[in-house]
XYZ file of C-alpha atoms in Angstrom:
583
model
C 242.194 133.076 66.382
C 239.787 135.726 66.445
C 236.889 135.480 69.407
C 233.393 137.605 69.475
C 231.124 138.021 71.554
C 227.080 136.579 70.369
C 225.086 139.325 69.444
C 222.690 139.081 71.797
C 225.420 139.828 74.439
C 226.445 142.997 72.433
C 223.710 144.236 72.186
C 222.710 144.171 76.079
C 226.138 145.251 76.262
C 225.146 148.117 74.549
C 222.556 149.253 75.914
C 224.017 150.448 79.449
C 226.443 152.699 77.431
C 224.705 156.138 77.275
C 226.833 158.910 76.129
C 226.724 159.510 72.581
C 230.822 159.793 73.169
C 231.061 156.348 74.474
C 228.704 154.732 71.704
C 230.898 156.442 69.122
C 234.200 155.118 70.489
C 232.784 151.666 70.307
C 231.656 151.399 67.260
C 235.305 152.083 66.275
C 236.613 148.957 68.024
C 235.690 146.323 64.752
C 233.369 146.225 62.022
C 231.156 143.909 64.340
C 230.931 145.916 67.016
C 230.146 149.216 64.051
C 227.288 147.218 62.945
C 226.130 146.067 66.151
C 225.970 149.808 67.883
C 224.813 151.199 64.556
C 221.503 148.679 64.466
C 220.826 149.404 68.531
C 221.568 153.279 68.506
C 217.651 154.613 69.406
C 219.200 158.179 70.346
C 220.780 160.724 68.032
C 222.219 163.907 68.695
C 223.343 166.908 65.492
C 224.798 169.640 67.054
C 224.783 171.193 63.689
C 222.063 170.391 61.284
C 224.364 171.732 58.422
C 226.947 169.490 60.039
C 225.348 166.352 58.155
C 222.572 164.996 55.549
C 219.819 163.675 57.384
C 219.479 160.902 54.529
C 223.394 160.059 55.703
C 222.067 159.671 58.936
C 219.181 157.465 58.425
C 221.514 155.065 56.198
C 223.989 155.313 59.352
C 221.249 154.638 62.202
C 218.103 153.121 60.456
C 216.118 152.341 63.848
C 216.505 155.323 65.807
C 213.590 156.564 67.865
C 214.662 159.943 69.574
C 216.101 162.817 67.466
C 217.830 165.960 68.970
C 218.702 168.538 66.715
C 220.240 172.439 66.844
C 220.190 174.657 64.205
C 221.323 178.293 64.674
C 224.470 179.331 66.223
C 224.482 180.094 70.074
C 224.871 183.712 69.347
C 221.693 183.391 67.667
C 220.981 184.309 71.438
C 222.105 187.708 71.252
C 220.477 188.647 67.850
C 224.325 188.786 66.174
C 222.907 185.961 63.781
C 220.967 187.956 60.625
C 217.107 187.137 59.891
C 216.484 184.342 57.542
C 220.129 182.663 57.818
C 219.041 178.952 58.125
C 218.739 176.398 60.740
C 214.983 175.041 58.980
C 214.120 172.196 60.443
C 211.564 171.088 57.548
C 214.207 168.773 55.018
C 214.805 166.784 58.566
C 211.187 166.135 59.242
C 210.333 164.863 55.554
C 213.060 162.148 55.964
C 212.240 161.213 59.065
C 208.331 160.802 58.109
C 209.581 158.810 55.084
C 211.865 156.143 56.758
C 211.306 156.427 61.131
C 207.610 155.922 61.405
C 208.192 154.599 64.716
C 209.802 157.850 65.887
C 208.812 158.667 69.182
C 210.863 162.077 70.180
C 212.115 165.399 69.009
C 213.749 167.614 70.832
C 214.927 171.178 68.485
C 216.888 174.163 69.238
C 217.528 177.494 67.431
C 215.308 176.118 64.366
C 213.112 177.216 62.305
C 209.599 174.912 62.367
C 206.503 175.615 60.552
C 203.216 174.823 60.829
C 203.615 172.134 57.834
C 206.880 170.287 60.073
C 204.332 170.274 62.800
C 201.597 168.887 60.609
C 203.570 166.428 59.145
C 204.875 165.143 62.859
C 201.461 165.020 64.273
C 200.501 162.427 61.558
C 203.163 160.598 60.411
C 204.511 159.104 63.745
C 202.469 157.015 64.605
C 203.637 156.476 68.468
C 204.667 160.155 69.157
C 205.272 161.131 72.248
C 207.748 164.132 72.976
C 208.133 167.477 71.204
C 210.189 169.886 72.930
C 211.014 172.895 71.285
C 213.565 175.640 72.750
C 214.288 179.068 70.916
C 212.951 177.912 67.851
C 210.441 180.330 65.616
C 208.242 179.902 62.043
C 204.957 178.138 63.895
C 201.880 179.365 65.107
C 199.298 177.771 67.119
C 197.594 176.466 63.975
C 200.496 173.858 63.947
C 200.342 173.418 68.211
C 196.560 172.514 67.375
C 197.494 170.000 64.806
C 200.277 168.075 67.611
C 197.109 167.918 70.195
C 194.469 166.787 68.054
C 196.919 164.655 66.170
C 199.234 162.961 68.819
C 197.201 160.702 71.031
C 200.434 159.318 72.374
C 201.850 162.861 73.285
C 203.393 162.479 77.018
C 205.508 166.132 76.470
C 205.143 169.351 74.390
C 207.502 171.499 75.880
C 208.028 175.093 74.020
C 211.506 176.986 75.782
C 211.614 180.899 74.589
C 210.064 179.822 71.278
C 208.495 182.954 69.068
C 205.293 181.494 68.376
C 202.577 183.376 65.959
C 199.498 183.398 68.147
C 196.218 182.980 65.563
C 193.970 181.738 68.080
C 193.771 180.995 72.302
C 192.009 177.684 71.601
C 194.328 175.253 70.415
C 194.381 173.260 73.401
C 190.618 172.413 73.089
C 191.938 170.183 69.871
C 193.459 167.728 72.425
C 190.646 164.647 72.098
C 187.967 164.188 75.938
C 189.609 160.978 76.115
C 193.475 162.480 75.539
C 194.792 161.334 79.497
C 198.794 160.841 78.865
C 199.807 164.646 78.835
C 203.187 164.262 81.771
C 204.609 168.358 80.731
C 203.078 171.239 79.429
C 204.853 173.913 78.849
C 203.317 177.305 77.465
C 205.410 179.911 79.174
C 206.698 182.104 76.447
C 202.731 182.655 74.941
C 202.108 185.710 74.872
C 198.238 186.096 74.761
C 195.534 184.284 76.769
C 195.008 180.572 76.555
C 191.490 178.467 76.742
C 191.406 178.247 80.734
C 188.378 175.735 80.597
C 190.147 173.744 77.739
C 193.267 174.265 79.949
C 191.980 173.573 83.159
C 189.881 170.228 81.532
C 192.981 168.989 79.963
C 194.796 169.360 83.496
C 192.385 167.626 85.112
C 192.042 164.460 82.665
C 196.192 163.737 83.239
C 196.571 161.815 86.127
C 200.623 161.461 84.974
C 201.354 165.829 84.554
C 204.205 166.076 86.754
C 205.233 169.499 84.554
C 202.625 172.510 84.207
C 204.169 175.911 82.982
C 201.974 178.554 82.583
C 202.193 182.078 80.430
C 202.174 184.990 81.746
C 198.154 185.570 80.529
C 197.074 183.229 83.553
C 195.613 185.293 86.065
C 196.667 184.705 89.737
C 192.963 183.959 91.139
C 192.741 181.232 88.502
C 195.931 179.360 89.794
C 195.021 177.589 92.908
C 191.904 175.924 90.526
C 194.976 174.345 88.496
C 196.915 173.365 91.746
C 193.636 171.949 93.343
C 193.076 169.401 90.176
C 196.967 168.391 89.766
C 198.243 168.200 92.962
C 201.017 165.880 91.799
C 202.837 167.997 89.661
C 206.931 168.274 90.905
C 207.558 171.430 88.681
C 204.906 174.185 87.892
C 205.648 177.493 86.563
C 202.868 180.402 87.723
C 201.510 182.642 85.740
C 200.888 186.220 86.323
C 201.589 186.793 90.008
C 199.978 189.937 90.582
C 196.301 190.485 91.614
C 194.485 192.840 93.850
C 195.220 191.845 97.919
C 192.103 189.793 98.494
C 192.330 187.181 101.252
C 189.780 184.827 99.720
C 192.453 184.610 96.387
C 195.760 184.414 99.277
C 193.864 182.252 101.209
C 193.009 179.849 98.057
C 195.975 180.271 96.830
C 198.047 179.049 99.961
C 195.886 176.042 100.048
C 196.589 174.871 96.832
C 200.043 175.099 96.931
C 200.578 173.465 100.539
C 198.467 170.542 98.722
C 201.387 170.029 96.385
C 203.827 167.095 98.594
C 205.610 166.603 95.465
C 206.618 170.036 94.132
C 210.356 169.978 93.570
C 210.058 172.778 90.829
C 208.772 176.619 90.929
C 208.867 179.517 88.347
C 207.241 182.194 86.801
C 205.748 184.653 88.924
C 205.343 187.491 86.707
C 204.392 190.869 87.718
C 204.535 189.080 91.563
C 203.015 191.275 94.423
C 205.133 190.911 97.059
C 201.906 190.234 99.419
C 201.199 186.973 97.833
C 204.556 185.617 97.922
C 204.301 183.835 101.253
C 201.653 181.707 99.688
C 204.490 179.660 98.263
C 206.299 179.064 101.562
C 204.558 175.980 102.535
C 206.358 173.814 99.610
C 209.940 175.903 100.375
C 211.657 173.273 101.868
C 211.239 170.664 98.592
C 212.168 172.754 96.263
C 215.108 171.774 94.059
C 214.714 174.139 91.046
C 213.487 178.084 91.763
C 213.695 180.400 89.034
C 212.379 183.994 89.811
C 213.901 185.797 86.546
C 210.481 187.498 85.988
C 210.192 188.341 89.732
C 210.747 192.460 89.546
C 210.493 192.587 93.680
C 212.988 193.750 96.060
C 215.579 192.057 97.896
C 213.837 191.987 101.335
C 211.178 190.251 99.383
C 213.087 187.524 97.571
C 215.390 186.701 100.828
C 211.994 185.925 102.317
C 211.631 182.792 100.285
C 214.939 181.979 99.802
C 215.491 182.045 103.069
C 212.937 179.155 104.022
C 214.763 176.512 100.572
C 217.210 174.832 102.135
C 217.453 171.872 99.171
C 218.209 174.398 96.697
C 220.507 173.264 93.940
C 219.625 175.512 91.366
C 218.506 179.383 91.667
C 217.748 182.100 88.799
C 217.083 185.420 90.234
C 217.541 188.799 89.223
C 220.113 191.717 89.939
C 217.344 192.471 92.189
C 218.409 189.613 94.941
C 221.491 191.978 95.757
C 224.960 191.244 97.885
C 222.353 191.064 100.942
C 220.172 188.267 99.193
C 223.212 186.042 98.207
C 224.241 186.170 101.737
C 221.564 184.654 102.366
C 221.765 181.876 99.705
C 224.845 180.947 101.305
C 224.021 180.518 104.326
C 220.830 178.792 103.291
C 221.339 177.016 100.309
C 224.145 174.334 101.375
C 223.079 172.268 98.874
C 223.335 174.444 95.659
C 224.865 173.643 92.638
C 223.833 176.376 90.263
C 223.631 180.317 90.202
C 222.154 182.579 87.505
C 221.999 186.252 88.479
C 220.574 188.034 84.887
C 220.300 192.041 85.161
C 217.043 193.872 85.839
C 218.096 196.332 83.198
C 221.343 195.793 80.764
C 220.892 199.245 79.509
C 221.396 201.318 82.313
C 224.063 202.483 83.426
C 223.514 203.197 87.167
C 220.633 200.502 88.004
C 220.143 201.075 90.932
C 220.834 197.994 92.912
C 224.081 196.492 95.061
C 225.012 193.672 93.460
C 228.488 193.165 93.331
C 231.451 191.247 93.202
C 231.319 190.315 96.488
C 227.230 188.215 96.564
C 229.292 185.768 94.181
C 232.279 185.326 96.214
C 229.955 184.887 99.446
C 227.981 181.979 97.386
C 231.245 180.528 96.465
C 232.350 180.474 100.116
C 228.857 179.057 101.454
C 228.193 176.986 98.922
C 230.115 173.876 98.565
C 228.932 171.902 95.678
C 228.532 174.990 93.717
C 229.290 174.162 89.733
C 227.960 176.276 87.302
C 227.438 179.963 87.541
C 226.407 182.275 85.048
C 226.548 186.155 86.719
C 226.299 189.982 84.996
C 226.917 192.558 87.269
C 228.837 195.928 86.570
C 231.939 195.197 88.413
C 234.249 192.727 89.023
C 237.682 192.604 90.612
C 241.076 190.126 90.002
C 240.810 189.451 93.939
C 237.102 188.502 93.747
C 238.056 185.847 91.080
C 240.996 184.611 93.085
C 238.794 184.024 95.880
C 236.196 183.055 94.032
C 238.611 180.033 92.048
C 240.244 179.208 95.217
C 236.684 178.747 96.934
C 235.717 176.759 94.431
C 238.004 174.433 92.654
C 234.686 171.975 91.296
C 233.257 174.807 89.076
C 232.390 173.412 86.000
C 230.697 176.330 84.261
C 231.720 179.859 84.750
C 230.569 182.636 82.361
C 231.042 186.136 84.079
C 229.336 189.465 82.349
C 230.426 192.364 83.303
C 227.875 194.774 81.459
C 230.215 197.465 80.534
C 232.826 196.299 77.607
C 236.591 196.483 78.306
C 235.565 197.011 82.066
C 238.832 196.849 84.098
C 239.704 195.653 87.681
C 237.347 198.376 89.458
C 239.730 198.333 92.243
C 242.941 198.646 90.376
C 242.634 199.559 87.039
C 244.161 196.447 86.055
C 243.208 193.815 82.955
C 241.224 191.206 84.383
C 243.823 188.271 82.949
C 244.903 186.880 86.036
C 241.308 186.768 87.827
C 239.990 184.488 84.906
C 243.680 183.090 85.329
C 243.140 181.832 88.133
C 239.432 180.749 87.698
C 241.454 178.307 84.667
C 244.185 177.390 86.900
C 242.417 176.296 89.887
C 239.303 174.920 88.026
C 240.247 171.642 86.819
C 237.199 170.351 85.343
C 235.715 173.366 83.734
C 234.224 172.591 80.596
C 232.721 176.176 79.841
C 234.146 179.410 80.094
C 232.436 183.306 79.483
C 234.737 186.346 79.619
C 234.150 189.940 80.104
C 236.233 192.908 81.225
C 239.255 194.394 80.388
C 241.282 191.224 78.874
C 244.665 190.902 76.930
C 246.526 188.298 75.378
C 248.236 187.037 78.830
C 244.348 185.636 79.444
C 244.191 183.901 76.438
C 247.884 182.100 77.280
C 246.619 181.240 80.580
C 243.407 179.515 78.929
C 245.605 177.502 76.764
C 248.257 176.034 79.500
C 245.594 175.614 81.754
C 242.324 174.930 80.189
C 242.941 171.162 78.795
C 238.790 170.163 79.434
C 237.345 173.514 77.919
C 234.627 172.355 75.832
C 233.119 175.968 75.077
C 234.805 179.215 75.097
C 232.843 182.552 74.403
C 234.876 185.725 74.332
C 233.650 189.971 73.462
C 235.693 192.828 73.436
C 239.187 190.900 74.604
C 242.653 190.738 73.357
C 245.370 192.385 71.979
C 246.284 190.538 68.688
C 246.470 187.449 67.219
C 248.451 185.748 69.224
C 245.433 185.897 72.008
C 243.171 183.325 69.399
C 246.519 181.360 68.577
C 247.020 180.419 72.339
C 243.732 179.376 72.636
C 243.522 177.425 69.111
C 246.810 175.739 70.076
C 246.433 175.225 73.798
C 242.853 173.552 74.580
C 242.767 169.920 73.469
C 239.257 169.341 74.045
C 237.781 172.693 72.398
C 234.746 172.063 70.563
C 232.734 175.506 70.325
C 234.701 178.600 70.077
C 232.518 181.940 70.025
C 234.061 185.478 68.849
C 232.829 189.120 68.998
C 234.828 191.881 68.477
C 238.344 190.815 69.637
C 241.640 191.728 67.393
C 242.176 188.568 66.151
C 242.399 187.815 62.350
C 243.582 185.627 59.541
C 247.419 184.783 60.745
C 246.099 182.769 63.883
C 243.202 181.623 62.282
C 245.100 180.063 59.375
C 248.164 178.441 61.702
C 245.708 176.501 63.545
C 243.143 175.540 60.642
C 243.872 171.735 61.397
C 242.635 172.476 64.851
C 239.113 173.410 63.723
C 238.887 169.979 61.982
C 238.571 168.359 65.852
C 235.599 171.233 66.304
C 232.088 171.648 66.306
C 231.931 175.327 65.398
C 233.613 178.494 65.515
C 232.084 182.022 65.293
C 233.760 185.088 64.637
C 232.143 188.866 64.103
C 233.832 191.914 64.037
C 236.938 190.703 64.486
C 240.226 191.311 61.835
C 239.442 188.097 59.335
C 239.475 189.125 55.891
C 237.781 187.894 53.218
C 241.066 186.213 51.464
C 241.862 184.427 54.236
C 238.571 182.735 54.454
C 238.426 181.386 51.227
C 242.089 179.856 51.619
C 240.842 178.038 54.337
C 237.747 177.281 52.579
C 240.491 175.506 49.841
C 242.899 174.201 51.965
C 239.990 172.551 55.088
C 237.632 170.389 52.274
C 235.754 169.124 55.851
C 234.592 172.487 56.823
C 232.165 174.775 55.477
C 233.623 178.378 55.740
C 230.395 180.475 55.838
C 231.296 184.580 55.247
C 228.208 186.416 56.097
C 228.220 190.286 55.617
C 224.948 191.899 54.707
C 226.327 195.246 54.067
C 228.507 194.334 51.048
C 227.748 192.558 47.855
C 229.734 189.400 48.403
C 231.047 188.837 44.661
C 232.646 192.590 45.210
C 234.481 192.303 48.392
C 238.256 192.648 47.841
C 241.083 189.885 49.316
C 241.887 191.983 52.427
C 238.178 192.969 53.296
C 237.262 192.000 56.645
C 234.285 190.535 56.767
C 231.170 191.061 58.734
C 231.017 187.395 60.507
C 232.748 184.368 59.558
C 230.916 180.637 60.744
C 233.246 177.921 60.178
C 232.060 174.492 60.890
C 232.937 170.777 60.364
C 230.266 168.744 57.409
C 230.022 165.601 55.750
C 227.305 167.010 53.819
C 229.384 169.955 51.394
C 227.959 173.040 51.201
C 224.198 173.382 52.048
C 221.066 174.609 49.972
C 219.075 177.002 51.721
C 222.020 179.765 51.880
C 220.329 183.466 51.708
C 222.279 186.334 49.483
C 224.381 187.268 52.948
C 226.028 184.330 52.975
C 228.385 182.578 50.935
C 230.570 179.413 51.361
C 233.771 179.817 50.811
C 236.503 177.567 48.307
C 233.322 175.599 46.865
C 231.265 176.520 43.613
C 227.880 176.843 42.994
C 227.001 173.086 43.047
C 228.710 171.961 46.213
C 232.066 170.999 44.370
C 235.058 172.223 46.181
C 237.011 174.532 44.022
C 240.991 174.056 44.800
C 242.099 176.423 41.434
């Protein structure tokens, strides 16, 4: 006798299950419970827009209301993904205008979005109320102007490191007088000045803002005005920090910001004079969140605020901070649960500042419920990473730069295998790894008896042959994003493990040993992954068998081979229509 549950019950059953994971596995339990979750899945995530058809989806989930998408590659991030290779946004949109007019979110990354995807969102949903944009390029504020005057329902428009043609500083002024529902604004990565009466009338009209983020074209005197007409806001990035000392502008400027009992979030401060920094100090104590990655002051300076946010759980600074200033985060900052140290200048070889091994391992001794840390510095040691693992067991995210390639032990000239040996070891629940340093294969078999919850492994200038990727490939169950640059690994390891990249999201390789044969085997032999060579320095209809190629992007698809490939790029073991070509 076969028993089910009413679908009423279901579907309130349903509804406390959050992780896209979870929803997948039950849908998988009977066809009932596949409809059920299908019909009451609001929330999508593509972690690949090349990974499926969007029509597929819509036929899959036909009453969806938020839509996350990525497009580009995360080494898209370091410019090793060519101009003009993909990720556009615009066949998504169309569908989704055509069949979700209730849609009421989209959140993008690494896309490209034009003015007409933004034109077509600000009038086709007719309930829209979140656009957040990270890293994604094509628009300009033409399109921004068409989401304000547009979107009446808008709560968030949120633009994260986005390249944004700049036609005009006026586009806010196309939000409506009676527009009142704005709850984030985020501008920061504008370059050029911004409407500050449209800005500052647009502020004052939204009662809800909890989010303000300013660019850097915001003048400091003009600040406190902001602060004085939103002083609810819980996270507001400044804009340029840096005016002449006048104590009229401190003094304004002090008020303001001791007005704000509910800031939990600070950043910005570009260009910061040192002299206005105590300003701030007055909200200290709430903050959360405190990102000072555009803060090019000293470490006396920064230890000077850090030193008064004890409810710190997350911290961006600079190389600037120093061994001194992390001292001071762990003794301050009991409560911290991530650390993101980025270099004052990469390209130097002597920067002169003392930041070292040693600030990390004195945050990883002071700081107990420290889980994610993402550090460059220009020298690292096996004993620092030892201490470091042993310190802290919880780390859940650990991605180390060391800025010069193939850097070794500094102490004892020794690879750097069993310091990130140890981090795998120790670190039971890490989920992402970053290497750097002088690494061999003995890393890479360490990774794959240890490292059974790695979701995302990104690896430069490491190994010794192929047996380095095969460890890896064979070893870590739950790998989904694997992420290549210059390493000795090539077509052997690559095709041994092929059924492993089935049970993938994505793996990136460049510069490595892969040859151009090899990829379109695997092209043949995997139908449910799109084996993308791209190499713009060679015609790709004349590259021999054992060419290497330039960079390889192999990723699973339901949807064949896609449409919008540039000349660079070809897919391998299909033909020209999409049909996969076994001869």
């Amino acid at each position: 006798m076969t028993y089910s549950f009413p679908e009423e019950v279901l579907e309130h059953v349903f509804s406390f299950l959050t992780s896209q994971n979870d929803r997948n596995a039950a849908s998988l339990v009977c066809r009932t419970w596949y409809e059920m979750e299908r019909w009451c899945r609001k929330r999508i995530f593509v972690g690949n827009c090349y990974a499926v058809n969007p029509r597929v989806l819509i036929r899959r989930f036909p009453e969806v209301k938020a839509v996350e998408l990525k497009g580009k590659p995360h080494f898209a991030d370091f410019n090793l993904v060519p101009e003009g290779w993909g990720g556009f946004v615009y066949p998504w949109i169309v569908e989704f205008a055509r069949v979700y007019p209730w849609l009421e979110e989209i959140r993008l990354k690494r896309m490209v979005v034009t003015d007409e995807c933004l034109e077509i969102v600000s009038k086709a949903f007719r309930n829209f109320k979140v656009l957040i944009l990270s890293s994604c390029e094509g628009f300009s504020t033409d399109g921004l102007a068409a989401v304000a005057a547009n979107c009446r329902n808008l709560r968030v428009l949120d633009l994260r490191e986005c390249e944004v043609e700049e036609l005009s500083g006026h586009w806010l002024s196309h939000f409506p007088d009676s527009f009142t529902k704005l709850e984030s604004l985020n501008i920061a990565c504008l370059s050029l000045e911004v409407s500050f009466s449209a800005l500052e009338r647009l502020v004052s009209r939204s009662p809800n803002l909890k989010t303000l983020r300013l660019n850097r074209a915001v003048p400091l005197e003009k600040i406190s005005k902001l602060l004085q007409r939103a002083p609810q806001l819980s996270d507001f990035g400044t804009g340029a920090y840096s005016a002449e000392i006048r104590p009229d502008v401190y003094l304004s400027l002090q008020e303001a910001f001791s007005g704000c009992k509910k800031l939990k979030s600070l950043s910005g401060f570009w260009d910061v004079v040192p002299a206005y920094l105590p300003a701030v100090f007055s909200v200290c104590s709430q903050l959360t969140y405190l990102n000072l990655s555009y803060a090019t002051t000293q470490s006396p300076d920064l230890i000077k605020v850090i030193s008064q946010c004890h409810n710190l759980q997350r911290l961006v600074v600079l190389d600037y901070i120093e061994d001194m200033g992390l001292d001071t985060v762990a003794v301050t900052c009991k409560d911290l649960r991530e650390l993101v140290v980025f270099p004052s200048d990469p390209f130097v070889a002597d920067a002169n500042v003392l930041l070292t091994e040693e600030g990390l391992v004195s945050v990883s001794q002071g700081c107990s419920k420290l889980q994610s840390v993402l550090y460059f510095c220009r020298q690292m040691s096996n004993s620092a990473l030892i201490s470091i693992s042993k310190n802290r067991p919880n780390l859940t995210c650990f991605r180390l730069c060391i800025l010069e390639p193939r850097a070794p032990d500094y102490l004892t000239f020794e690879p750097l295998d069993v310091g990130f040996g140890s981090i795998v070891e120790n670190c039971k629940e890490l989920t992402r790894l970053s290497m750097s340093g002088l690494l061999t294969d003995r890393v890479f078999e360490y990774i794959g008896k240890h490292a059974k919850k790695l979701d995302m492994l990104s690896v430069a200038f490491a190994g010794d042959s192929d047996l380095g990727l095969h460890h890896v490939l064979s070893g870590c169950e739950s790998l989904r994003k694997l992420e290549i640059r210059d390493c000795p690994f090539g077509d052997k390891a690559l095709l041994a493990n092929a059924s492993k990249l089935l049970t993938m999201r994505s793996l990136w390789m460049s510069s490595c040993f892969v040859s151009f044969g090899a990829c379109k085997l695997l092209g043949q032999k995997m139908p449910g992954l799109n084996v993308e060579v791209i190499d713009e320095r060679e015609n790709l209809n004349l590259l021999p068998e054992n060419a290497p190629v330039e960079k390889v992007y192999i990723y699973r698809t339901v949807s064949g081979q896609r449409l919008d490939m540039p000349d660079f790029v070809r897919i391998m073991g299909k033909d020209k229509n999409g049909v996969y070509n076994l001869s």
